[in-house]
PDB file of C-alpha atoms in Angstrom:
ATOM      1  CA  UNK Z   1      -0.351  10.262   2.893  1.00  0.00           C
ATOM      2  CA  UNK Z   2       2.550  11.458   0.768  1.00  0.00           C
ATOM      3  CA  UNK Z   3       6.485  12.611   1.772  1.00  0.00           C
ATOM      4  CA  UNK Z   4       5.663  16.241   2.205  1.00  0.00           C
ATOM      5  CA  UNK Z   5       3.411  15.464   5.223  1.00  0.00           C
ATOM      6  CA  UNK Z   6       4.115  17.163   8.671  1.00  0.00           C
ATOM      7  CA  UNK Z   7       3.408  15.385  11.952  1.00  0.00           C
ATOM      8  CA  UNK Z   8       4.228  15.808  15.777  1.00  0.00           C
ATOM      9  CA  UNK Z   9       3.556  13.296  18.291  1.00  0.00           C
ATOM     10  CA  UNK Z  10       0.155  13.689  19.952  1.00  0.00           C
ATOM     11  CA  UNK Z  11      -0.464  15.485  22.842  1.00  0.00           C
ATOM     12  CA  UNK Z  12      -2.207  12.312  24.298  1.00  0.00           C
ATOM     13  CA  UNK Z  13       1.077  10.130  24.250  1.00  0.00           C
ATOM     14  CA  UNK Z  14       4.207   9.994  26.642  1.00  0.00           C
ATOM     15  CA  UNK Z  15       7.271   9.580  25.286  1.00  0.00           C
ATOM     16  CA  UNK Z  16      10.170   8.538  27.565  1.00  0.00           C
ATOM     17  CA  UNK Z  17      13.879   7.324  25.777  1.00  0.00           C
ATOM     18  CA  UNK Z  18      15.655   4.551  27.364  1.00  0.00           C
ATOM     19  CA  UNK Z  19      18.900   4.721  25.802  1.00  0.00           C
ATOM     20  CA  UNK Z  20      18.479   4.202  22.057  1.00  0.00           C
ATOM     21  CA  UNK Z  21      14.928   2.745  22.518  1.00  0.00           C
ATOM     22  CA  UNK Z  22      11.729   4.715  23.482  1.00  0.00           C
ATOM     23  CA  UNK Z  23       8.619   3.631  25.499  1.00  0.00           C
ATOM     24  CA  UNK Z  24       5.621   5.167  24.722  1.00  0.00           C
ATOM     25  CA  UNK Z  25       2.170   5.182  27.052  1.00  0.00           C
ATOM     26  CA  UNK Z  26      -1.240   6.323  25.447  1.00  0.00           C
ATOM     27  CA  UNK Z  27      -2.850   8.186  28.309  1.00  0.00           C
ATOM     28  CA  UNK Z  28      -6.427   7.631  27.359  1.00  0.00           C
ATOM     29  CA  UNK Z  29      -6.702   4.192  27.724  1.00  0.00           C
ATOM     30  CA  UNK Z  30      -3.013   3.288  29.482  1.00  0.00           C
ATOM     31  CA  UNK Z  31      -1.526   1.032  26.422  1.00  0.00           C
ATOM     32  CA  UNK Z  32       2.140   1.120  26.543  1.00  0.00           C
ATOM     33  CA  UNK Z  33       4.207   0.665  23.504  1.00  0.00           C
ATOM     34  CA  UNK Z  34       7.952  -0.204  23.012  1.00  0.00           C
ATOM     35  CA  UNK Z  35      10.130   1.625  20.408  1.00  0.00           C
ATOM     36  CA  UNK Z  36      13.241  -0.166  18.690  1.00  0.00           C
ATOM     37  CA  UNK Z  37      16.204   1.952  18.120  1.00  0.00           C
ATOM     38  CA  UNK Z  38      14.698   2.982  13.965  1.00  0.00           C
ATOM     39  CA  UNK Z  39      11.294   3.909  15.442  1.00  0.00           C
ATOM     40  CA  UNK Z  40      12.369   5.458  18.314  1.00  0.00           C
ATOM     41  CA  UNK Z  41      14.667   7.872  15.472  1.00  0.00           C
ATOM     42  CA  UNK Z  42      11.544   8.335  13.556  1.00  0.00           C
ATOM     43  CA  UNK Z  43       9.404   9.739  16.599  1.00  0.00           C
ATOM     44  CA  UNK Z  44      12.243  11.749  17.687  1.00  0.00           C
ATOM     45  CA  UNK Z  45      12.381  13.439  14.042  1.00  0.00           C
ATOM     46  CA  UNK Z  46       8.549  14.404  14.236  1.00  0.00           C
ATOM     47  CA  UNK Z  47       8.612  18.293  15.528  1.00  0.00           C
ATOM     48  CA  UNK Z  48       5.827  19.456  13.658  1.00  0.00           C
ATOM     49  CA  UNK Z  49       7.924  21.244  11.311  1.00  0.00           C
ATOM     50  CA  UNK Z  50      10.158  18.260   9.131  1.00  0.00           C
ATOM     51  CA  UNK Z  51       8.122  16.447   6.583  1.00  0.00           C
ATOM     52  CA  UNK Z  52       8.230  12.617   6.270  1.00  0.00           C
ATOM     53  CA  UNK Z  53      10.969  13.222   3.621  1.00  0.00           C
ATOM     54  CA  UNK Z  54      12.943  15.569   5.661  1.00  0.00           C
ATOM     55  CA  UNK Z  55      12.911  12.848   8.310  1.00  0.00           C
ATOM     56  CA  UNK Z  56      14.003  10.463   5.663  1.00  0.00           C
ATOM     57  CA  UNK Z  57      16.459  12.168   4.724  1.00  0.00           C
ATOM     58  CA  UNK Z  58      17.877  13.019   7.924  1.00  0.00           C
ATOM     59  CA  UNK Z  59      17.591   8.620   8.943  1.00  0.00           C
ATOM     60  CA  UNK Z  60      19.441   7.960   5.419  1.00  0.00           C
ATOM     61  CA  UNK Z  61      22.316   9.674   7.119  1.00  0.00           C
ATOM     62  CA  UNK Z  62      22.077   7.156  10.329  1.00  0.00           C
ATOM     63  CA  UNK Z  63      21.060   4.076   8.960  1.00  0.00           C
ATOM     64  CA  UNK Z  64      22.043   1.722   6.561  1.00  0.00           C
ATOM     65  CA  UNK Z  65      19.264   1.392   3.800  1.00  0.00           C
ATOM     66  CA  UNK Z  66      17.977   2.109   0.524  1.00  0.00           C
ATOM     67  CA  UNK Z  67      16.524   5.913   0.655  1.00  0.00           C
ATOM     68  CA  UNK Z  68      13.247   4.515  -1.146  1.00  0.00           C
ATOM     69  CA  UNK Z  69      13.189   1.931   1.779  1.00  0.00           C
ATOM     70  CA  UNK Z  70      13.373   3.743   4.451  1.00  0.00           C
ATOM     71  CA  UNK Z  71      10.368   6.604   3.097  1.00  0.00           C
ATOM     72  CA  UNK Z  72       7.906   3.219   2.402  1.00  0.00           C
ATOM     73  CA  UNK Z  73       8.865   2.529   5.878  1.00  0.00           C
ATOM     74  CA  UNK Z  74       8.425   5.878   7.157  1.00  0.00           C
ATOM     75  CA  UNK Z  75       4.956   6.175   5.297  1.00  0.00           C
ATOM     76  CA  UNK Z  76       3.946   2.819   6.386  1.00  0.00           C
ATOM     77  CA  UNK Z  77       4.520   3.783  10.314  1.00  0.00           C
ATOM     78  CA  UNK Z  78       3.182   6.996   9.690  1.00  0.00           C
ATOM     79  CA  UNK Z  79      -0.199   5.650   8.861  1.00  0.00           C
ATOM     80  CA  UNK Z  80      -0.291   3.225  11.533  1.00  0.00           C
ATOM     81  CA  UNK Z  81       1.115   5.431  14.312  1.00  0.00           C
ATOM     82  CA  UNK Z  82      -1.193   8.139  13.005  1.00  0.00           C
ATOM     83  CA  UNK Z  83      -4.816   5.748  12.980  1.00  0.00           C
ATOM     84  CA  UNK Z  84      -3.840   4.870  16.646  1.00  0.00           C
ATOM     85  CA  UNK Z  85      -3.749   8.379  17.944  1.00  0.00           C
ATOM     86  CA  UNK Z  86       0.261   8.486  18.066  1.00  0.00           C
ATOM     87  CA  UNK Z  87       1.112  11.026  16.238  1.00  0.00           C
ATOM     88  CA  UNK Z  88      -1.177  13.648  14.352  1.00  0.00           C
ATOM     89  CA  UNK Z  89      -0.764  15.694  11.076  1.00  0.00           C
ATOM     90  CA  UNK Z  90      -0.027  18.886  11.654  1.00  0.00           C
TER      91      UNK Z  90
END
C-alpha cells in the first residue's frame, strides 16, 4: 500500500454520521463499528477519486499533527479497514 492509492468505502458497509463521529454497520454479517471524529474525516475523504495523500493532505489542514504522522496513520487504517471489507481499492 503506498500514498498514491485510491479507495471508496465498500458497497457492503453503511455509513451513518452522528455529529462529528460516524457509525458504521457491515451488512454481511451485521458488525457495527464506531468512528471517532479523525476516522470518521478519513472515511468521509475516500470518494474513489483522492489518493491516501490527497486525503492527507486535505486532514493536515484540520488537524493538529505532523504531515508524516498523519499518512502512517492513514496507511495503517487503510490496511486494516481495507482486510475487513471496509473500504476497497479502487
Amino acid at each position: 500500500m503506498t500514498t498514491n492509492d485510491v479507495f471508496s468505502m465498500s458497497e457492503n458497509v453503511s455509513f451513518e454520521l452522528v455529529g462529528d463521529l460516524s457509525v458504521l454497520m457491515l451488512n454481511d454479517s451485521g458488525e457495527v463499528l464506531s468512528c471517532n471524529q479523525t476516522m470518521t474525516a478519513f472515511l468521509n475523504e475516500l470518494d474513489g477519486a483522492l489518493s491516501i495523500e490527497d486525503v492527507a493532505n486535505r486532514l493536515q489542514q484540520r488537524f493538529a499533527a505532523r504531515p508524516e504522522r498523519i499518512v502512517e496513520d492513514l496507511l495503517s487504517a487503510a490496511g486494516e479497514l481495507n482486510r475487513k471489507g471496509i473500504i476497497e481499492r479502487v
